[in-house]
Coordinates of C-alpha atoms in Angstrom, one line a residue:
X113 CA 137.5 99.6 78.5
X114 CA 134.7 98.2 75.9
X115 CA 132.8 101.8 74.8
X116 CA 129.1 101.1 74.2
X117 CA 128.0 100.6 70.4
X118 CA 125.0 102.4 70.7
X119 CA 124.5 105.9 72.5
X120 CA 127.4 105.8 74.5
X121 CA 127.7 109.0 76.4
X122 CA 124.1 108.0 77.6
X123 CA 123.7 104.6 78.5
X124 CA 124.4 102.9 81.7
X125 CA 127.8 102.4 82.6
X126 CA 129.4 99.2 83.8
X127 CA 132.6 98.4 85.8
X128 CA 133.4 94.5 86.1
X129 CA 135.4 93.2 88.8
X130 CA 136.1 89.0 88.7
X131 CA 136.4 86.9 91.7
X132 CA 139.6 85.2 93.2
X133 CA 140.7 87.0 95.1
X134 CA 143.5 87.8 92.8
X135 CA 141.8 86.9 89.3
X136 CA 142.7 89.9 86.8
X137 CA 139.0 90.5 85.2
X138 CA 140.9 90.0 81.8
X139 CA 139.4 86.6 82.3
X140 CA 135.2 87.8 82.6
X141 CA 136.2 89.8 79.3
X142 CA 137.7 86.9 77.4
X143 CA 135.4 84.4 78.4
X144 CA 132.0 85.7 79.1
X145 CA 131.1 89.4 78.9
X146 CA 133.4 90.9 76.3
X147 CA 133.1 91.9 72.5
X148 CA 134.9 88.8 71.5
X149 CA 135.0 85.1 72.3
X150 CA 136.6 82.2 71.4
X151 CA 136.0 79.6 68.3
X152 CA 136.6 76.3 68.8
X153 CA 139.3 76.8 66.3
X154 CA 141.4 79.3 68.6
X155 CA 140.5 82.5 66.4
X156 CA 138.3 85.0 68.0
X157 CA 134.7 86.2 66.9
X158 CA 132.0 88.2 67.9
X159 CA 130.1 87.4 70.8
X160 CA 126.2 88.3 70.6
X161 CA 125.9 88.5 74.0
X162 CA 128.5 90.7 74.7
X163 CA 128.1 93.5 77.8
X164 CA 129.3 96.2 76.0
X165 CA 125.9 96.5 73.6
X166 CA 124.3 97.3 77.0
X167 CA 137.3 99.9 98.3
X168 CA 140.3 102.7 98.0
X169 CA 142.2 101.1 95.6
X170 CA 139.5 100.5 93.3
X171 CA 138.0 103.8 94.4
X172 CA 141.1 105.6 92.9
X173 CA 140.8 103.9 90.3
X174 CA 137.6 104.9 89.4
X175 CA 138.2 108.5 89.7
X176 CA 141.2 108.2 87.5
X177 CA 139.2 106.4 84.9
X178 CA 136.2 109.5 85.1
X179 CA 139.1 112.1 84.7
X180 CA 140.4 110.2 81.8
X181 CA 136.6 109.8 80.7
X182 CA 134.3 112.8 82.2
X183 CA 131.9 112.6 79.1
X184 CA 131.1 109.2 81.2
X185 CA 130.6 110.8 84.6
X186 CA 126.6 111.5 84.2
X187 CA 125.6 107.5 83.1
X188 CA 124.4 105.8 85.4
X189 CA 127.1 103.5 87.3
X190 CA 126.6 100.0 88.0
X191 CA 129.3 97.9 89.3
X192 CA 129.5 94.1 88.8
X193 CA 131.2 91.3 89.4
X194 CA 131.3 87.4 90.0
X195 CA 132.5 84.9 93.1
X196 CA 134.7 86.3 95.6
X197 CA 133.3 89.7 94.5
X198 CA 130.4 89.5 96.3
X199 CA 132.6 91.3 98.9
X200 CA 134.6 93.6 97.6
X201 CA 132.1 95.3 95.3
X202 CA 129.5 95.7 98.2
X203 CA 131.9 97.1 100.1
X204 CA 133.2 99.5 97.2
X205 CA 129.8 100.2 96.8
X206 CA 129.5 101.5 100.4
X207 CA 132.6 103.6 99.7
X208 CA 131.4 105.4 96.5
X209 CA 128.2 106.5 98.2
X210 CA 129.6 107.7 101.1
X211 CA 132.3 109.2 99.8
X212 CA 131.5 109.8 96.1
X213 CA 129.3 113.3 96.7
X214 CA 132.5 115.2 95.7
X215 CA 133.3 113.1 92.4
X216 CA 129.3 113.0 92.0
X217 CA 129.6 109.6 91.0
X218 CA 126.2 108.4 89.4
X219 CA 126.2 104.8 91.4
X220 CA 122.7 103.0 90.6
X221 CA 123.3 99.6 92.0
X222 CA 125.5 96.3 91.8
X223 CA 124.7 93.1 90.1
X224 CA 126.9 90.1 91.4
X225 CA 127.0 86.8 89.7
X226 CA 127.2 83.7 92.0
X227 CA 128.8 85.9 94.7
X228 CA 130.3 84.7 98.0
X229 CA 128.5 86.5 100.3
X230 CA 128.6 84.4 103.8
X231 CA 131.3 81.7 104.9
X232 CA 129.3 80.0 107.6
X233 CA 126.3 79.8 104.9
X234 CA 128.3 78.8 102.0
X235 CA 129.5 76.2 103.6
X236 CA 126.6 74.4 105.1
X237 CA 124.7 74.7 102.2
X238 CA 127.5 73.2 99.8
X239 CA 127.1 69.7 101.9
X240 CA 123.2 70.1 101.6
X241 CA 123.7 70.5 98.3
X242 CA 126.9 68.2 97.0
X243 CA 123.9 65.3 98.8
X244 CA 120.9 66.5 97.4
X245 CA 123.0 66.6 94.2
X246 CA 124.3 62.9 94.1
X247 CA 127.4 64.1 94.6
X248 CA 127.7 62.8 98.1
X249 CA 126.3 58.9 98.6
X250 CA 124.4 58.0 101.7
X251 CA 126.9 56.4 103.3
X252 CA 129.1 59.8 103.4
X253 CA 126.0 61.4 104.7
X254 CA 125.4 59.6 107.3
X255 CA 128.9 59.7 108.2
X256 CA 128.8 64.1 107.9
X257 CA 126.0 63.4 110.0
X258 CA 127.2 61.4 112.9
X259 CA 130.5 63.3 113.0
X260 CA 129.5 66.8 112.7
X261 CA 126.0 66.9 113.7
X262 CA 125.8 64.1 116.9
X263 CA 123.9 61.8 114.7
X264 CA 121.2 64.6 114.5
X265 CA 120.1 65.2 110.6
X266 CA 117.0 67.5 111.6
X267 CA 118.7 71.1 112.1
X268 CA 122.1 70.4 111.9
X269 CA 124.5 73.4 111.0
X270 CA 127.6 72.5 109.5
X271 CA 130.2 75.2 110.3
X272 CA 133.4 75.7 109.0
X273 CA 135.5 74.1 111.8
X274 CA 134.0 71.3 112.0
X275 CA 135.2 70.5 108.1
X276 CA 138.2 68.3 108.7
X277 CA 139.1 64.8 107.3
X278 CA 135.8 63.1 106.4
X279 CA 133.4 66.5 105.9
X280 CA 136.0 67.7 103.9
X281 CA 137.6 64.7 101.6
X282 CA 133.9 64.1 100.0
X283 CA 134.0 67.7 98.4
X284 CA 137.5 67.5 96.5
X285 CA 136.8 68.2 93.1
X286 CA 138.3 66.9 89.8
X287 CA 140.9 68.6 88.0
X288 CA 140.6 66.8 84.8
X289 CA 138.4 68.2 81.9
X290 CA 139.9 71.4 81.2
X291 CA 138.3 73.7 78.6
X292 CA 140.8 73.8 75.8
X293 CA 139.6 76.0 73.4
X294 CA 141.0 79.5 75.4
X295 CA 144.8 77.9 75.5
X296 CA 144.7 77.7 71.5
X297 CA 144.7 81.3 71.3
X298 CA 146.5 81.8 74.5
X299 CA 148.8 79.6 74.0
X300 CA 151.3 80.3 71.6
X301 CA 154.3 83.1 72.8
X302 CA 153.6 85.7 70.7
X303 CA 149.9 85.9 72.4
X304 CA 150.7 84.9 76.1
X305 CA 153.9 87.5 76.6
X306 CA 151.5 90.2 75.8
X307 CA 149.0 88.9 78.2
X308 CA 149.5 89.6 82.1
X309 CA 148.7 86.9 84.3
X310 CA 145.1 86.1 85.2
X311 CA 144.8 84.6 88.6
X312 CA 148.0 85.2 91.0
X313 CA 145.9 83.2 94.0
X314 CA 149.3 82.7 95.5
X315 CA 150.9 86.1 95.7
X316 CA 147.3 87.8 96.8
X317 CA 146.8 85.3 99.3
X318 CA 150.0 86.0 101.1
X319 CA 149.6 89.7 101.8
X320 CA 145.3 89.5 101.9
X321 CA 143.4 90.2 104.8
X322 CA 139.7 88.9 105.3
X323 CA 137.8 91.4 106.8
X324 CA 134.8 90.2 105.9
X325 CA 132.9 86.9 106.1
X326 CA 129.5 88.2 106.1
X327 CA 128.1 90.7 103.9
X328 CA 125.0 91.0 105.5
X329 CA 125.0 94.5 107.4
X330 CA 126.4 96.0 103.8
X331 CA 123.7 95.0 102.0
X332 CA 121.3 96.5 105.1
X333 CA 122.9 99.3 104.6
X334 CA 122.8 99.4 100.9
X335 CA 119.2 98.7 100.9
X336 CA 118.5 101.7 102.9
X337 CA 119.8 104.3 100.4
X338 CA 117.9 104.6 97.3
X339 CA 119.7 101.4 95.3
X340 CA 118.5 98.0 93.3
X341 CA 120.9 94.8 93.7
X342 CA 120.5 91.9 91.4
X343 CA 121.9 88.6 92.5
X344 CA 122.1 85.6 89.9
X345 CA 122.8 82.3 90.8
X346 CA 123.8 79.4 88.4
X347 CA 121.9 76.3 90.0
X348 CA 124.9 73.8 89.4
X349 CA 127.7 75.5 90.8
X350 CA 128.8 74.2 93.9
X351 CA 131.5 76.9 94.5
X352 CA 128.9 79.5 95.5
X353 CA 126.0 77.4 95.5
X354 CA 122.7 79.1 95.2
X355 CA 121.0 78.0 98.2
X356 CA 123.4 80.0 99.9
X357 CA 122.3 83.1 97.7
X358 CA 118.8 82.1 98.8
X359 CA 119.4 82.1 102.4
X360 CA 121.6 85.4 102.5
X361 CA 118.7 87.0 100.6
X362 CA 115.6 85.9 103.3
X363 CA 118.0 86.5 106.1
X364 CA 118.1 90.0 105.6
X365 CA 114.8 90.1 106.6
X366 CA 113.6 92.3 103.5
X367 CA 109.7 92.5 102.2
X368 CA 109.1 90.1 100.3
X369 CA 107.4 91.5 96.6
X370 CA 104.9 88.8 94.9
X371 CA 105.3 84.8 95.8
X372 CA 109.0 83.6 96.8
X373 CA 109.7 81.7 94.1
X374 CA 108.5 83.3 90.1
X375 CA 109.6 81.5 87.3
X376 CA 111.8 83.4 84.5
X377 CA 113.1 82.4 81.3
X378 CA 114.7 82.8 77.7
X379 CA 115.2 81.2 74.5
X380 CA 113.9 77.4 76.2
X381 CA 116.0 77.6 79.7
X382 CA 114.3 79.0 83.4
X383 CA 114.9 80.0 86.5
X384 CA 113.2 81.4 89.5
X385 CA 113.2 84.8 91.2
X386 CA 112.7 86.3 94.2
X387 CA 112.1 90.1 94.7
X388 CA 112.5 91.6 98.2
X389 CA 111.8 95.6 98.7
X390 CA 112.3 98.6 101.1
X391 CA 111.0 102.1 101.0
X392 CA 113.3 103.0 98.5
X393 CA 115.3 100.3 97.5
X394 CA 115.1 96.7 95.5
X395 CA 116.8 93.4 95.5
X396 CA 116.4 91.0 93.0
X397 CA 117.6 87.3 93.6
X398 CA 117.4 85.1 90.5
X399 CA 118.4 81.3 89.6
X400 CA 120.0 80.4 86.1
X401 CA 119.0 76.8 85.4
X402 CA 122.1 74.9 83.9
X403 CA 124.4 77.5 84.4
X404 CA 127.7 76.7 86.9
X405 CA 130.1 79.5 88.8
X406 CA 130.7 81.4 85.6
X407 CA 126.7 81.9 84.6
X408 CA 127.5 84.7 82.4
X409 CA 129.7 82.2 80.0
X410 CA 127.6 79.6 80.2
X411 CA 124.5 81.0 80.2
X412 CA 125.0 84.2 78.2
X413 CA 122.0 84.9 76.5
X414 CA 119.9 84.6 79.5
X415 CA 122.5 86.2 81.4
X416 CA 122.5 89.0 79.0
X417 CA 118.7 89.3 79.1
X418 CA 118.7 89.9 82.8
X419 CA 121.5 92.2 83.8
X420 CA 119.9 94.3 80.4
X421 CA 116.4 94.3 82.0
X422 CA 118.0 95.4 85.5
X423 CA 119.7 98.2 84.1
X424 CA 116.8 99.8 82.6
X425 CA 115.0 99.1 86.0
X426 CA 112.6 96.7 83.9
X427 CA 110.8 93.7 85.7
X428 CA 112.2 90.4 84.3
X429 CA 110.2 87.9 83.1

């Protein structure tokens, strides 16, 4: 818990949840959002851009933190998260306001950074993509093509059972190039005993359940109570590519506000956004040029400057 420097019982409140599943949110706090970061040295120092200046489970453990907290209980709530969030928070989201009257949880909206919201989509996409990227070469294309799609390019539709051998071999990703600078202050004993662990991907995956595969009917149904969503997209991550976000977004078959694609930016680096609208609620999908699956460490500033605008229900611009 990271209390606000600045009018705390009063300003928005924020509850992070990272992706995985299994990833302990630790990580989002040491990395990207938190009061601290690392030096290339190993020491820690402030980070400017840090959040804080700004399902039943999880449900519990939200009422345990307001009776722990209760001078909280009036600021508005926002919850938040990145990758494999995108369904979990959604559907915690559902939860609270169903179920929340009695707790008189103050729930505003969710803001979900390069969230998995759709297999079939993400998957598809992530071929157009990797190709469109240069990260697939012709000859793999044509290859996706003939085997998955009959040898037809024009509205093919990759799905995920069709991803064996060949449609799957060309996505493998390196595992060299390792960001060093958070293991010289993790690394030594005295720091990494204290520390629990931050991804068990294994242990989750054993005793997890999907449930979910596509998010669409919760966000319907968000979007017909009075709520705002923000989703933000790095453009290079292929994980949870953005086109995916893009698609999710026109599929739910939202008004559109203004021209599809407005351009955004801070300090020198763009993006585009999209605003879609109901009678009482908002959607905001946005691009974060440069930025890759973790925007809010890479792209922090700009990052920063949107989540701040969204929870003072400010247009971004």
């Amino acid at each position: 818990f990271v209390e606000s420097d600045k009018d705390a019982t009063t300003r928005p409140l924020i509850i992070w949840f990272s992706g995985g599943p299994g990833c302990s949110s630790v990580v989002a706090l040491l990395n990207a959002i938190g009061p601290f970061e690392f030096a290339q040295n190993g020491h820690l120092q402030l980070n400017p851009y840090s959040w804080h200046k700004t399902i039943k489970e999880n449900y519990d453990a939200i009422k345990d933190f307001f009776k722990k907290h209760p001078k909280f209980l009036k600021n508005p709530l926002y919850l938040m998260g990145e990758s494999y969030a995108g369904i979990f928070v959604p559907v915690l989201a559902v939860h609270i306001l169903k179920n929340g009257q009695d707790n008189k949880f103050n729930l505003k909206g969710l803001a979900l950074g390069n969230p998995f919201l759709h297999e079939v989509l993400n998957i598809h996409t992530s071929l157009i993509y990797a190709y469109e990227h240069a990260l697939i070469d012709q000859h793999d294309w044509d290859n996706f093509v003939e085997d998955c799609c009959h040898g037809c390019e024009d509205g093919c539709d990759f799905r995920p059972g069709q991803l064996r051998g060949l449609c799957l071999t060309a996505l493998q990703t390196e595992k060299s190039g390792l960001n060093l600078v958070g293991y010289k202050f993790l690394g030594p004993a005295e720091v990494s005993e204290g520390v629990i662990n931050l991804c068990s991907y294994s242990q989750v995956t054993k005793s997890y359940k999907k449930e979910y595969d596509d998010m669409s009917a919760t966000f319907k149904w968000l979007m017909s109570k009075k709520f705002s969503i923000l989703l933000y997209y790095g453009d290079t991550d292929l994980v949870c590519n953005f086109l995916m976000g893009q698609r999710f977004a026109y599929k739910l078959n939202l008004k559109m506000s203004g021209r599809e694609k407005q351009n955004w930016h801070v300090d020198g680096h763009a993006g585009f956004k999209t605003l879609y609208q109901t009678a009482s609620a908002n959607l905001t999908f946005l691009t974060v040029r440069g930025a890759g699956h973790m925007a809010a460490q890479w792209r922090a500033p700009q990052v920063f400057h949107a989540v701040s605008q969204f929870i003072q229900n400010k247009e971004l611009s």
